[in-house]
Coordinates of C-alpha atoms in Angstrom, one line a residue:
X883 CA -43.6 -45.0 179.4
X884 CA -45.3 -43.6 182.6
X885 CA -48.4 -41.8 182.2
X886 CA -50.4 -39.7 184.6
X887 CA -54.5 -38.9 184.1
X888 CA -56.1 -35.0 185.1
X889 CA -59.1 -34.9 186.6
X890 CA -61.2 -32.3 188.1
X891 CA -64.5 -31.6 189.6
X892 CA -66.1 -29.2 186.8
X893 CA -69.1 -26.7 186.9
X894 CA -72.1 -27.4 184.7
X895 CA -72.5 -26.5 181.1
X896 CA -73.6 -23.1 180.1
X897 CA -75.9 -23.6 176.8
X898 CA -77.6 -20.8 174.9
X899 CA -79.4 -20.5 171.1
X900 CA -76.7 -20.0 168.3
X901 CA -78.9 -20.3 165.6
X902 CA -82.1 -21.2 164.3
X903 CA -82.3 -22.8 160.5
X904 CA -85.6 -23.1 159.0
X905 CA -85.7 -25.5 155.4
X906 CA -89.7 -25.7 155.1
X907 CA -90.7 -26.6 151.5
X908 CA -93.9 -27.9 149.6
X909 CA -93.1 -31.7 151.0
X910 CA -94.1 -31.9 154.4
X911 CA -91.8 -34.3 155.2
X912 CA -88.8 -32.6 153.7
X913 CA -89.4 -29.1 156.1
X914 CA -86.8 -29.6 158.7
X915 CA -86.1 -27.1 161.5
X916 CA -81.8 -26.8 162.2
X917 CA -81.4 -26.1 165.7
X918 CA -77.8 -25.0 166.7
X919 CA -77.0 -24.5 170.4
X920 CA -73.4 -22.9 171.8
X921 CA -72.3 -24.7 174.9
X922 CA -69.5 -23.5 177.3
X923 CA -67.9 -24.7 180.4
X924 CA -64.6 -26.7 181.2
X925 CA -66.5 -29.8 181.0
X926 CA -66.9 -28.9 177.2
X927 CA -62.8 -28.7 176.9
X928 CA -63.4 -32.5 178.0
X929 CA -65.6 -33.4 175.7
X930 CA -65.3 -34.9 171.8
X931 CA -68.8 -35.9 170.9
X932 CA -72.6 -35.2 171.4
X933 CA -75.9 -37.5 171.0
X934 CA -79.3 -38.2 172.1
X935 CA -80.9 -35.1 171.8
X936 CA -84.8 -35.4 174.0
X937 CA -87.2 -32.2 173.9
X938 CA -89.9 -32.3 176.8
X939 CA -90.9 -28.7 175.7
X940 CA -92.6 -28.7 173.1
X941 CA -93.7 -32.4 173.8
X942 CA -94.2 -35.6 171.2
X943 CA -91.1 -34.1 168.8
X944 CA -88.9 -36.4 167.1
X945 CA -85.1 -35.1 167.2
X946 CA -82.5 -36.2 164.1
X947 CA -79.0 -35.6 164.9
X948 CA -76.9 -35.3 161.6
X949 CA -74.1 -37.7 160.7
X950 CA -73.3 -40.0 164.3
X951 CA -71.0 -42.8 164.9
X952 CA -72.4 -46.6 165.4
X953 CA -73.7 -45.7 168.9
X954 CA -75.4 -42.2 167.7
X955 CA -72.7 -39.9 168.5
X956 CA -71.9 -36.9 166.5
X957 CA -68.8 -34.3 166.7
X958 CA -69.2 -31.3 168.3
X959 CA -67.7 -28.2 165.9
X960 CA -65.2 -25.7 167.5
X961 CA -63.7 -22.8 166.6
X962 CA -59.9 -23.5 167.4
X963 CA -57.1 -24.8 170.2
X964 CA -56.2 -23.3 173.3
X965 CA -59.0 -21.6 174.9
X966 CA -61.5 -21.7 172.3
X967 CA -61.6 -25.8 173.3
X968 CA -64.2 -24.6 176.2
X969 CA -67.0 -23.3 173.5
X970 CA -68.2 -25.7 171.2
X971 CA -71.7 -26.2 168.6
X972 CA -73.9 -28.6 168.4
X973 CA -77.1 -29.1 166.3
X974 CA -79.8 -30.8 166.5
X975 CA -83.2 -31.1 164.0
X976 CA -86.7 -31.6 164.6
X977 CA -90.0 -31.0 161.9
X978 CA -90.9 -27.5 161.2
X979 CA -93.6 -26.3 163.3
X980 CA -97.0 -24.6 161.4
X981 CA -96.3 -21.4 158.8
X982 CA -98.4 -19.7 161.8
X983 CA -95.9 -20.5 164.8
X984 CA -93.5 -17.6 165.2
X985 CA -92.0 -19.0 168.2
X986 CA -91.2 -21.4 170.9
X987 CA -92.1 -20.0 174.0
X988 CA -90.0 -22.8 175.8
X989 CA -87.5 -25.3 174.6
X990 CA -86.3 -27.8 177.1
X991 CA -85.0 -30.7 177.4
X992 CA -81.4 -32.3 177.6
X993 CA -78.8 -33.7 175.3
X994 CA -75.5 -36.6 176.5
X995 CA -72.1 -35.1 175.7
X996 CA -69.2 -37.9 175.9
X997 CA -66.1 -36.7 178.1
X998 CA -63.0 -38.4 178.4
X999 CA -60.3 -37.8 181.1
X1000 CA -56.7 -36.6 180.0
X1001 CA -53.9 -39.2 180.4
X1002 CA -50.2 -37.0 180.0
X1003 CA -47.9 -38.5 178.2
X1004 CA -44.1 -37.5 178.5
X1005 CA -41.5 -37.6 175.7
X1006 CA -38.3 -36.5 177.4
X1007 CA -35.6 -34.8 175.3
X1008 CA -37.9 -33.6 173.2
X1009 CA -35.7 -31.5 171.4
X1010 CA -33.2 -34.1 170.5
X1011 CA -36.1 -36.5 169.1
X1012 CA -36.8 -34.4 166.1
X1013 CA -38.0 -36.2 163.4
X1014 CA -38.3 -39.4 165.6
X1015 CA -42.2 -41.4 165.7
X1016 CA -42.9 -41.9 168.6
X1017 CA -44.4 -45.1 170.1
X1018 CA -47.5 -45.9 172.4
X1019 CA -50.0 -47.8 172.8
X1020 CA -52.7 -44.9 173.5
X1021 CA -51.7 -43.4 170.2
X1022 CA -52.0 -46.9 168.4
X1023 CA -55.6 -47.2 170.4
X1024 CA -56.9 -44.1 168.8
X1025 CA -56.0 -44.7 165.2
X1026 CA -52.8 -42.4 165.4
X1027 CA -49.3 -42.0 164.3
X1028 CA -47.5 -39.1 166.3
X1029 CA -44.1 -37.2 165.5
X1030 CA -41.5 -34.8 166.3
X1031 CA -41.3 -32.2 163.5
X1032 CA -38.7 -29.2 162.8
X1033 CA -40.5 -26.4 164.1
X1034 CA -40.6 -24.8 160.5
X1035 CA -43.4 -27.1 159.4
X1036 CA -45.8 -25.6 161.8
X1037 CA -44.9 -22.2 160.7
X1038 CA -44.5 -22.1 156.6
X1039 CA -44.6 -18.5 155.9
X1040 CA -41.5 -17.9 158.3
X1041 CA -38.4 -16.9 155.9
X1042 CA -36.3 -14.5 158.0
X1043 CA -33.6 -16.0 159.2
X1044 CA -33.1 -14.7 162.6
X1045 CA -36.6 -15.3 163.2
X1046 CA -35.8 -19.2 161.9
X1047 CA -33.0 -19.5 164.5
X1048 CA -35.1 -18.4 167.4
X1049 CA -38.0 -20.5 166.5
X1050 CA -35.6 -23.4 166.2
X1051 CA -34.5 -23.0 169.7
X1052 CA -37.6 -21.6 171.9
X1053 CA -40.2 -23.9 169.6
X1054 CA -41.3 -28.0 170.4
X1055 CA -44.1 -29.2 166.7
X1056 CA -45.6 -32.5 166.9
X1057 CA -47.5 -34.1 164.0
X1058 CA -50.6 -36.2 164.4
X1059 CA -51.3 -38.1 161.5
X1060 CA -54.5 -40.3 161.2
X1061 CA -57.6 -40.0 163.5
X1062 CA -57.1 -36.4 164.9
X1063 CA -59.9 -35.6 166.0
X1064 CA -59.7 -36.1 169.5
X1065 CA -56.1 -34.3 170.0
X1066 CA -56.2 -32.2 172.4
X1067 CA -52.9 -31.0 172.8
X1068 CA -49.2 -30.8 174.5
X1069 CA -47.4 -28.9 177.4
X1070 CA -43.7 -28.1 178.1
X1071 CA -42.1 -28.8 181.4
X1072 CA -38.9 -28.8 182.5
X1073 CA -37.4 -31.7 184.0
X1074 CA -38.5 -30.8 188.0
X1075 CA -41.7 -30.8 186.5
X1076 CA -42.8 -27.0 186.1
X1077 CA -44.8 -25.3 183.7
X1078 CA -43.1 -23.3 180.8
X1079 CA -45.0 -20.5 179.2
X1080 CA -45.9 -20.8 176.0
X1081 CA -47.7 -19.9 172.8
X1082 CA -49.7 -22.4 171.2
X1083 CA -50.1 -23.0 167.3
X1084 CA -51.3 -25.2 165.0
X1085 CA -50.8 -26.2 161.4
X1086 CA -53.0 -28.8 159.1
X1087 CA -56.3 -30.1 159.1
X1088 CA -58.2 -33.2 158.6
X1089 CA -55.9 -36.2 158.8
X1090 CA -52.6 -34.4 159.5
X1091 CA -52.2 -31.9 162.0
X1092 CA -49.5 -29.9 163.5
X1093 CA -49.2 -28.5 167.0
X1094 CA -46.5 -26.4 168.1
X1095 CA -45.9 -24.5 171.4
X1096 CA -43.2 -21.2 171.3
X1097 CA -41.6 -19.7 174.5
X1098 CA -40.4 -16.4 174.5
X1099 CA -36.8 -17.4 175.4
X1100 CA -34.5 -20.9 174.4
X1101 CA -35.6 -23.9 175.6
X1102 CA -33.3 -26.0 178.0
X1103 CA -31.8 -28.8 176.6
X1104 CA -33.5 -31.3 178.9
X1105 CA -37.1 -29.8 178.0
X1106 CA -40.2 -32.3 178.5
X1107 CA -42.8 -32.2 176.1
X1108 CA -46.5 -33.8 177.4
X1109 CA -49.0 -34.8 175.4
X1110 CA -52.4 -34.9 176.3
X1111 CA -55.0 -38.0 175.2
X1112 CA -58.5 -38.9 176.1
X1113 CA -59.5 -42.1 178.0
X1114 CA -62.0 -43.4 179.6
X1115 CA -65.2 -42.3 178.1
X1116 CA -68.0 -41.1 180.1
X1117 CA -71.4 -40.0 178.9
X1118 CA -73.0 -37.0 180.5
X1119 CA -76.5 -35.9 180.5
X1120 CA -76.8 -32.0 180.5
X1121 CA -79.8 -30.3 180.6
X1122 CA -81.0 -27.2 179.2
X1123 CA -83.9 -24.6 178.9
X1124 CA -84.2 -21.7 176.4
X1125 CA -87.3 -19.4 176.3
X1126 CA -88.8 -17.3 173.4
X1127 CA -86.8 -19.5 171.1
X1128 CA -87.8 -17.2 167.6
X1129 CA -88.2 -19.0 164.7
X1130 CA -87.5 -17.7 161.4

């Protein structure tokens, strides 16, 4: 199956305070301060995971990052597909400063975010192949099991039947079973190769989840669907400064 890899040059991350969390108690060692910080930029779209948080401002600080893979990575936390892949949250924890300290008047320092390149994957006459697995090794790679649906699985609450017909012939749903994290997800072409306008959807969480795209009109017969994967991991170190962080 040929495959093809998007890359582009990218401007830097945008980071800003989400949220400040502050969990003092009467055990000193228990008093945790939860840092969350918003990121944005299309270099976020490209990225799956966070780790190594460093402070230089304020200095000598040990950061925790919550729950991280076997080399310290943890999830970022997003809001939803489409454009919302751009924003993302990450948080980060650090002791809580004195009762006395109502602020930080700088915090600084720089966290990695892992990024991965998008390989397209084609699956030609996609609408044909419904209910057909399809196979690959990228998908076997990252833990996954991919399919053609009916269209009516990623929308359950449809019942009219006009509506039902339409979808059936304007609508491409894939399921991703397994590790689904790091879907991204798929794009409709025609067979010269360009772009159809669509609406994007999904359905399912956790280890099953569907993705659908609608056009407004029926879909040729001949209709490419491409699905987009992650490779090649990179790690990137972004930097960031934040001043009058308040504490609560």
């Amino acid at each position: 199956m040929l495959t093809s890899e998007v890359r582009a040059q990218l401007p830097p991350v945008a980071v800003s305070l989400k949220q400040v969390v502050d969990t003092r108690s009467s055990d000193v060692n228990e008093s945790r301060l939860n840092i969350t910080l918003k990121i944005e930029g299309e270099l976020v779209a490209q990225a799956f995971e966070y780790g190594t948080v460093e402070l230089q401002e304020p200095s000598n600080v040990v950061v925790k990052i919550g729950l991280t893979d076997e080399k310290g990575y943890a999830p970022l936390k997003r809001g939803g597909f489409g454009d919302k892949l751009s924003e993302a949250l990450l948080s980060f924890e650090l002791a809580s400063p004195l009762r006395n300290q109502s602020a930080f008047p700088l915090l600084v320092g720089a966290f990695k975010l892992k990024t991965y390149r998008q390989q397209l994957i084609p699956v030609e006459n996609v609408l044909a192949r419904r209910n057909e697995t399809l196979r690959d090794p990228l998908f076997e790679a990252h833990g996954m099991k991919v399919r053609i649906v009916d269209p009516r699985q990623a929308f359950p609450g449809l019942t009219d039947e006009a509506e039902v017909a339409k979808l059936l012939t304007s609508s491409v749903a894939i399921e991703f079973t397994g590790e689904t994290k790091k879907v991204r997800s798929f794009i409709l072409e025609t067979l010269e190769g360009k772009p159809i306008r669509t609406f994007a959807g999904s359905f399912g969480a956790g280890r099953t989840l569907i993705l659908s795209q609608r056009a407004s009109e029926p879909l040729s017969v001949d209709v490419v669907a491409k699905i987009l994967i992650p490779v090649a991991p990179e790690e990137i170190s972004v930097p960031f400064k934040l001043e009058n962080v308040v504490l609560p």
